[in-house]
Amino acid sequence: MQAYIIRRLLALIPTLIFASLIVFITVRLIPGDIIDLMLSSNDIGADKKSRVQLEAALGLDQPMVSQYFRWAGAIVFEGSLGKSLWQNTSVMEEILHRLPITFELGLMALFVALIVGIPIGVYSAVRQDTVGDYVTRSFAILALALPGFWVGTLVMVFPSIWWGWSPEVKYIPFAQDPLRNLAQMAIPALILGKAFSAVVMRLTRTMMLEVMRQDYIRTALAKGLATRTTIIRHALRNALIPVVTLVGLQAPVLVGGTVILEQIFVIPGMGLLLLEAVSQRDYPIITGVFLVVGVAVVLINLLVDLSYGLLDPKVRYR
Amino acid sequence: MVAVAETVRRPTRRLPGSGTISFIGRLFRDKPLGAFGFVICVIFLFCGIFADWLAPYGYNQISPINRLKPPSEKFWLGTDNLGRDMLSRCLYGAQLSVIIGLSAAALATVVSILIGIVSGYLGGKFDMIMQRFVDAWMSFPDLIILIVVVSVVGPGMGPVIVLLGLLYGIGGSRIIRGAVLSVRENAYVHAAQSTGATMPRILWKHILPNVMAPVIVLFTTRVGAVILAESGLAFLGLGVPPPAPTWGGMLSGSGRSFMYLAPWLALAPGLCITIVVYAINVFGDALRDLLDPRMRGSR
């Protein structure tokens, strides 16, 4: 197991190097001079001095290759992502401050997705080709088509018109008031989890249908085991392994979704930080968020792979 | 086998297009929900192409007297804060969605084919390096890549199409690569290799025609994904800039504050997105079941 984890961590290195290159090149190799854009959009006054200062702050006065190594070296050896151009605060500190908020939202959405998706998927599979199956499947496709930002907008607008109620838009930290914080996060988490739960439901259904046809399920039923026990203990446990993989695959979608919902519900997480940085063209923050999100997704996928061993005794790490 | 014998015996009787017509017949017979989606997709395409004729007003025809009018006989879906007809804006929005959806999905499919076929066919070191790059690319959320790149290149129709095309193209190459891996081991490919056919010829004549089923399914589902992503981007103010009537854009920006006075502003564009994406998804599902049963349950 230990050797496996070490090998997996080593295999991450090329992926992470590529990821850092993508982040680095995306922001630097694009047509149009970043400096001009920044100077014009922030009304600094494009005098010679501020231009030189900005170039030095961004490290743009050096050749591309040395820029990359300086940037990557600072991350690896100092854990530094540079400083925000406008606030002059450490990007890493800013991100570490916002990360738990986005993490909480993502975790709650994941919880919603699993708690809704798995039971409905099992129901749909057990009642295959009945009206119930048809209705739940149609709802799942509808949930995938409903844009989160529209549902979010409707939740902001209509309850306020009908009942004069609108969701809280002043963020309450978890440490300050856990209950009110959870209540505040519940609506965005439900909306974020909606599409994900549809994906979970569809996969659970497909896998359950496949597992239910296996010989060991027939054996369990034939020896007189209750249907409920057979479904939960024998079928579901085997059907859930691909669902765990799905969590890893959907992690980027979930993180992407938080950006929009954080904007609608004014939750000061990573997404809002990114959008604020984009409107100010604060490139160190943009690259920092970009990189941290990518690395987080890679690590989530590693955890997902390692969790197979707990779920499936057949999996042995070599 | 019977079908093969028929084509061999009477090749000239196969009229161009007859395959498509019989396929649509099968769709309507076997997959009613998919057929329903297909019909809505056709209507959507029709609205997009003929928006100039169908729309009663221009998409940016401002009329201060008719500000924030609720739906009526004159304005079926009401008017917005500048007195612009919402129905016309939604129809022109369909036009933009058709243009962006089809061109970005087409670009994505071409990129997927190029990467998937070459990487899958060559294998070895090239495949390994390419796949590590695809891994790294796929670990970034679509929306975050879009936001970051748009923040640098600036919003607009061209950048949005190219970006969405590249984004979904690189991700989708996995599916094509998987299909190529199984096709390249077929006897006819080995036969072509041993007769000394060049690589481009093998890829074009032997591999590509045999991975067309996943390619078509990929294209269809990508259209839906692109429309959803584009509207999300427009909602954040990073899509095609106003006054272009994008569905996502109509739900954001200055219009948002007027929704409390005129709730119909919040309904029409969102419904358009939902209905179209729903239709494309059910149609795509049916297409996948009919064309490529191996892909069932994926996505």
Coordinates of C-alpha atoms in Angstrom, one line a residue, chain A:
Chain A
M1 CA 0.0 0.0 0.0
Q2 CA 2.8 2.4 1.0
A3 CA 4.8 1.6 -2.1
Y4 CA 1.6 2.1 -4.2
I5 CA 1.0 5.6 -2.7
I6 CA 4.6 6.6 -3.3
R7 CA 4.4 5.4 -6.9
R8 CA 1.1 7.2 -7.5
L9 CA 2.6 10.4 -6.0
L10 CA 5.6 10.1 -8.4
A11 CA 3.3 9.6 -11.3
L12 CA 1.6 12.9 -10.4
I13 CA 4.7 14.8 -11.1
P14 CA 4.4 14.9 -14.9
T15 CA 0.7 15.8 -14.6
L16 CA 1.5 18.6 -12.2
I17 CA 4.4 19.9 -14.4
F18 CA 2.0 20.0 -17.4
A19 CA -0.7 21.7 -15.2
S20 CA 1.8 24.4 -14.1
L21 CA 2.8 24.9 -17.7
I22 CA -0.8 25.3 -18.8
V23 CA -1.4 27.9 -16.1
F24 CA 1.8 29.7 -16.9
I25 CA 1.5 29.8 -20.6
T26 CA -2.3 30.6 -20.7
V27 CA -1.7 33.8 -18.8
R28 CA 1.5 34.8 -20.6
L29 CA 1.4 33.7 -24.3
I30 CA -1.9 35.4 -25.2
P31 CA -2.0 38.3 -27.7
G32 CA -2.2 41.8 -26.4
D33 CA 0.1 43.3 -23.9
I34 CA -1.0 42.6 -20.3
I35 CA 0.6 45.7 -19.0
D36 CA -1.3 47.9 -21.4
L37 CA -4.5 46.3 -20.5
M38 CA -3.8 46.7 -16.8
L39 CA -2.7 50.3 -17.1
S40 CA -5.7 51.2 -19.2
S41 CA -8.2 49.3 -17.1
N42 CA -7.0 50.6 -13.8
D43 CA -6.3 54.3 -14.7
I44 CA -2.8 54.2 -13.2
G45 CA -1.6 56.6 -15.8
A46 CA 0.8 55.0 -18.3
D47 CA 3.9 56.8 -17.4
K48 CA 7.2 55.1 -17.9
K49 CA 7.9 54.5 -14.2
S50 CA 4.7 52.6 -13.4
R51 CA 5.1 50.5 -16.5
V52 CA 8.6 49.4 -15.5
Q53 CA 7.5 48.8 -12.0
L54 CA 4.6 46.7 -13.1
E55 CA 6.8 44.7 -15.5
A56 CA 9.2 44.0 -12.7
A57 CA 6.4 43.0 -10.3
L58 CA 5.0 40.5 -12.8
G59 CA 8.5 39.4 -13.7
L60 CA 7.8 40.1 -17.3
D61 CA 11.2 41.9 -17.8
Q62 CA 12.9 38.5 -17.9
P63 CA 13.0 35.8 -20.6
M64 CA 10.0 33.4 -20.6
V65 CA 12.0 30.3 -19.5
S66 CA 13.6 32.0 -16.5
Q67 CA 10.2 33.5 -15.7
Y68 CA 8.7 30.0 -15.5
F69 CA 11.5 28.6 -13.3
R70 CA 11.4 31.6 -11.0
W71 CA 7.6 31.2 -10.7
A72 CA 7.7 27.4 -10.3
G73 CA 10.7 27.6 -8.0
A74 CA 9.0 30.0 -5.6
I75 CA 6.0 27.7 -5.4
V76 CA 8.0 24.6 -4.8
F77 CA 10.6 25.9 -2.4
E78 CA 8.9 28.8 -0.7
G79 CA 5.3 27.9 -1.1
S80 CA 4.8 31.4 -2.5
L81 CA 2.4 32.3 -5.3
G82 CA 3.5 35.9 -5.4
K83 CA 1.7 39.0 -4.2
S84 CA -1.5 40.6 -5.2
L85 CA -0.9 43.5 -7.6
W86 CA -3.4 45.8 -6.0
Q87 CA -3.7 44.8 -2.4
N88 CA 0.0 43.8 -2.0
T89 CA -1.1 40.9 0.2
S90 CA 0.3 37.4 -0.2
V91 CA -1.7 35.4 -2.8
M92 CA -1.2 32.2 -0.9
E93 CA -2.7 33.7 2.3
E94 CA -5.6 35.1 0.5
I95 CA -6.3 31.7 -1.1
L96 CA -5.9 29.8 2.1
H97 CA -8.4 32.1 3.7
R98 CA -11.0 31.5 0.9
L99 CA -10.4 27.8 0.3
P100 CA -12.3 26.4 3.3
I101 CA -15.4 28.3 2.2
T102 CA -15.4 26.8 -1.3
F103 CA -14.5 23.5 0.2
E104 CA -17.5 23.6 2.5
L105 CA -19.9 24.5 -0.4
G106 CA -18.4 21.7 -2.6
L107 CA -18.6 19.1 0.2
M108 CA -22.3 20.1 1.0
A109 CA -23.1 19.8 -2.7
L110 CA -21.5 16.4 -2.9
F111 CA -23.5 15.3 0.2
V112 CA -26.7 16.5 -1.6
A113 CA -25.8 14.7 -4.8
L114 CA -25.1 11.3 -3.0
I115 CA -28.0 11.5 -0.6
V116 CA -30.4 12.2 -3.5
G117 CA -28.8 10.4 -6.4
I118 CA -28.0 7.0 -4.9
P119 CA -31.4 6.1 -3.4
I120 CA -33.3 7.3 -6.5
G121 CA -30.8 5.4 -8.8
V122 CA -31.4 2.2 -6.8
Y123 CA -35.2 2.7 -6.9
S124 CA -35.1 3.4 -10.6
A125 CA -33.1 0.2 -11.2
V126 CA -35.2 -2.0 -9.0
R127 CA -38.3 -0.8 -10.7
Q128 CA -36.8 -0.8 -14.2
D129 CA -39.2 0.2 -17.0
T130 CA -42.1 1.2 -14.7
V131 CA -43.7 4.6 -14.6
G132 CA -41.6 5.5 -11.6
D133 CA -38.4 4.6 -13.4
Y134 CA -39.4 6.7 -16.4
V135 CA -40.4 9.7 -14.3
T136 CA -37.1 9.7 -12.3
R137 CA -35.0 9.3 -15.4
S138 CA -36.7 12.2 -17.2
F139 CA -36.2 14.3 -14.1
A140 CA -32.6 13.5 -14.1
I141 CA -32.1 14.7 -17.6
L142 CA -34.1 17.8 -16.8
A143 CA -31.9 18.5 -13.7
L144 CA -28.8 18.3 -16.0
A145 CA -30.3 20.8 -18.4
L146 CA -31.4 23.3 -15.8
P147 CA -28.6 25.9 -15.6
G148 CA -27.5 26.5 -12.0
F149 CA -27.3 30.3 -12.5
W150 CA -30.9 30.4 -13.6
V151 CA -32.2 28.4 -10.7
G152 CA -30.1 30.7 -8.4
T153 CA -31.6 33.8 -10.0
L154 CA -35.2 32.4 -9.6
V155 CA -34.5 31.6 -5.9
M156 CA -33.3 35.2 -5.4
V157 CA -36.2 36.8 -7.3
F158 CA -39.5 34.9 -6.8
P159 CA -39.5 34.3 -3.0
S160 CA -38.8 38.0 -2.6
I161 CA -41.7 39.0 -4.8
W162 CA -44.2 36.5 -3.3
W163 CA -43.3 36.4 0.4
G164 CA -40.8 39.2 0.8
W165 CA -38.1 36.7 1.7
S166 CA -34.7 36.5 0.1
P167 CA -31.6 34.4 0.9
E168 CA -29.0 35.9 3.2
V169 CA -26.3 37.7 1.2
K170 CA -24.1 38.7 4.1
Y171 CA -21.7 35.9 4.7
I172 CA -21.7 34.4 8.2
P173 CA -18.5 32.5 8.9
F174 CA -18.9 28.9 10.2
A175 CA -16.9 29.7 13.3
Q176 CA -19.1 32.6 14.2
D177 CA -22.5 30.9 13.9
P178 CA -22.4 27.3 12.6
L179 CA -26.2 26.9 12.2
R180 CA -26.8 30.1 10.4
N181 CA -23.7 29.4 8.2
L182 CA -25.1 26.0 7.2
A183 CA -28.5 27.4 6.6
Q184 CA -27.0 30.1 4.4
M185 CA -24.9 27.5 2.4
A186 CA -27.8 25.1 2.1
I187 CA -29.5 26.7 -0.9
P188 CA -26.4 27.1 -3.1
A189 CA -25.4 23.6 -2.1
L190 CA -28.7 22.2 -3.2
I191 CA -28.5 24.0 -6.6
L192 CA -24.9 22.9 -7.1
G193 CA -25.7 19.3 -6.1
K194 CA -28.7 19.1 -8.4
A195 CA -26.9 18.4 -11.7
F196 CA -24.4 16.2 -9.9
S197 CA -27.2 14.1 -8.3
A198 CA -28.6 13.5 -11.7
V199 CA -25.3 12.1 -12.9
V200 CA -25.0 10.0 -9.8
M201 CA -28.5 8.7 -10.2
R202 CA -28.0 7.7 -13.8
L203 CA -24.7 5.9 -13.1
T204 CA -26.1 4.2 -9.9
R205 CA -29.1 2.9 -12.0
T206 CA -26.9 1.6 -14.8
M207 CA -24.5 -0.2 -12.4
M208 CA -27.3 -1.6 -10.3
L209 CA -29.0 -3.1 -13.4
E210 CA -25.7 -4.7 -14.3
V211 CA -25.0 -6.0 -10.8
M212 CA -28.5 -7.3 -10.2
R213 CA -28.1 -9.7 -13.1
Q214 CA -25.0 -11.4 -11.5
D215 CA -25.1 -14.9 -10.2
Y216 CA -24.3 -14.0 -6.6
I217 CA -27.4 -11.8 -6.4
R218 CA -29.5 -14.8 -7.7
T219 CA -27.8 -17.0 -5.1
A220 CA -28.5 -14.5 -2.3
L221 CA -32.2 -14.3 -3.3
A222 CA -32.4 -18.1 -3.8
K223 CA -31.1 -18.9 -0.4
G224 CA -34.0 -16.8 1.0
L225 CA -32.3 -13.5 1.9
A226 CA -34.7 -10.6 2.1
T227 CA -34.8 -8.5 -1.0
R228 CA -33.9 -5.3 0.9
T229 CA -30.8 -6.9 2.5
T230 CA -29.7 -8.3 -0.9
I231 CA -30.0 -4.9 -2.6
I232 CA -28.2 -3.0 0.2
R233 CA -25.6 -5.5 1.3
H234 CA -24.8 -7.3 -1.9
A235 CA -25.8 -5.3 -4.9
L236 CA -25.3 -1.7 -3.8
R237 CA -21.8 -2.2 -2.4
N238 CA -20.6 -3.5 -5.7
A239 CA -22.5 -0.9 -7.8
L240 CA -21.1 2.0 -5.8
I241 CA -17.4 1.6 -6.9
P242 CA -17.9 3.4 -10.2
V243 CA -19.9 6.0 -8.4
V244 CA -16.8 6.8 -6.3
T245 CA -14.8 7.2 -9.6
L246 CA -17.5 9.6 -10.8
V247 CA -16.9 11.8 -7.7
G248 CA -13.3 12.2 -8.9
L249 CA -14.3 12.9 -12.5
Q250 CA -17.0 15.4 -11.4
A251 CA -14.8 17.3 -9.0
P252 CA -13.8 19.9 -11.6
V253 CA -17.4 20.4 -12.6
L254 CA -18.3 21.0 -9.0
V255 CA -15.5 23.5 -8.4
G256 CA -16.5 25.3 -11.6
G257 CA -20.1 25.5 -10.4
T258 CA -19.1 27.1 -7.2
V259 CA -17.8 30.2 -9.1
I260 CA -21.3 31.0 -10.4
L261 CA -23.1 30.2 -7.2
E262 CA -20.7 32.2 -5.0
Q263 CA -21.3 35.1 -7.3
I264 CA -25.1 34.9 -7.1
F265 CA -25.2 34.3 -3.3
V266 CA -22.2 36.5 -2.5
I267 CA -20.2 33.8 -0.7
P268 CA -16.6 35.0 -0.4
G269 CA -14.9 31.7 -1.6
M270 CA -12.3 31.0 -4.2
G271 CA -14.8 31.6 -7.1
L272 CA -15.6 35.1 -5.9
L273 CA -11.9 35.8 -5.4
L274 CA -11.2 34.7 -9.0
L275 CA -14.0 36.9 -10.4
E276 CA -12.8 39.9 -8.4
A277 CA -9.3 39.3 -9.6
V278 CA -10.5 39.0 -13.2
S279 CA -12.3 42.3 -13.0
Q280 CA -9.2 44.0 -11.6
R281 CA -6.8 42.0 -13.9
D282 CA -4.9 40.9 -10.8
Y283 CA -2.8 38.2 -12.6
P284 CA -0.9 36.7 -9.6
I285 CA -4.3 35.9 -7.9
I286 CA -5.7 34.6 -11.2
T287 CA -2.8 32.2 -11.8
G288 CA -2.7 31.3 -8.1
V289 CA -6.4 30.3 -8.0
F290 CA -6.1 28.5 -11.3
L291 CA -3.1 26.4 -10.1
V292 CA -4.6 25.6 -6.6
V293 CA -7.8 24.4 -8.2
G294 CA -6.0 22.2 -10.6
V295 CA -3.8 20.7 -7.9
A296 CA -6.8 20.2 -5.7
V297 CA -8.6 18.2 -8.4
V298 CA -5.5 16.0 -9.0
L299 CA -5.3 15.3 -5.3
I300 CA -9.0 14.5 -5.0
N301 CA -8.6 12.0 -7.8
L302 CA -5.7 10.4 -6.0
L303 CA -7.8 10.1 -2.8
V304 CA -10.6 8.5 -4.9
D305 CA -8.2 5.9 -6.3
L306 CA -6.9 5.1 -2.8
S307 CA -10.5 4.7 -1.4
Y308 CA -11.2 1.8 -3.8
G309 CA -9.2 -0.5 -1.4
L310 CA -11.6 0.4 1.4
L311 CA -14.7 -0.3 -0.7
D312 CA -13.6 -3.3 -2.7
P313 CA -11.5 -6.0 -1.0
K314 CA -10.7 -7.3 -4.5
V315 CA -8.5 -4.3 -5.2
R316 CA -5.0 -4.8 -4.0
Y317 CA -2.4 -2.1 -4.4
R318 CA 0.8 -3.3 -5.9

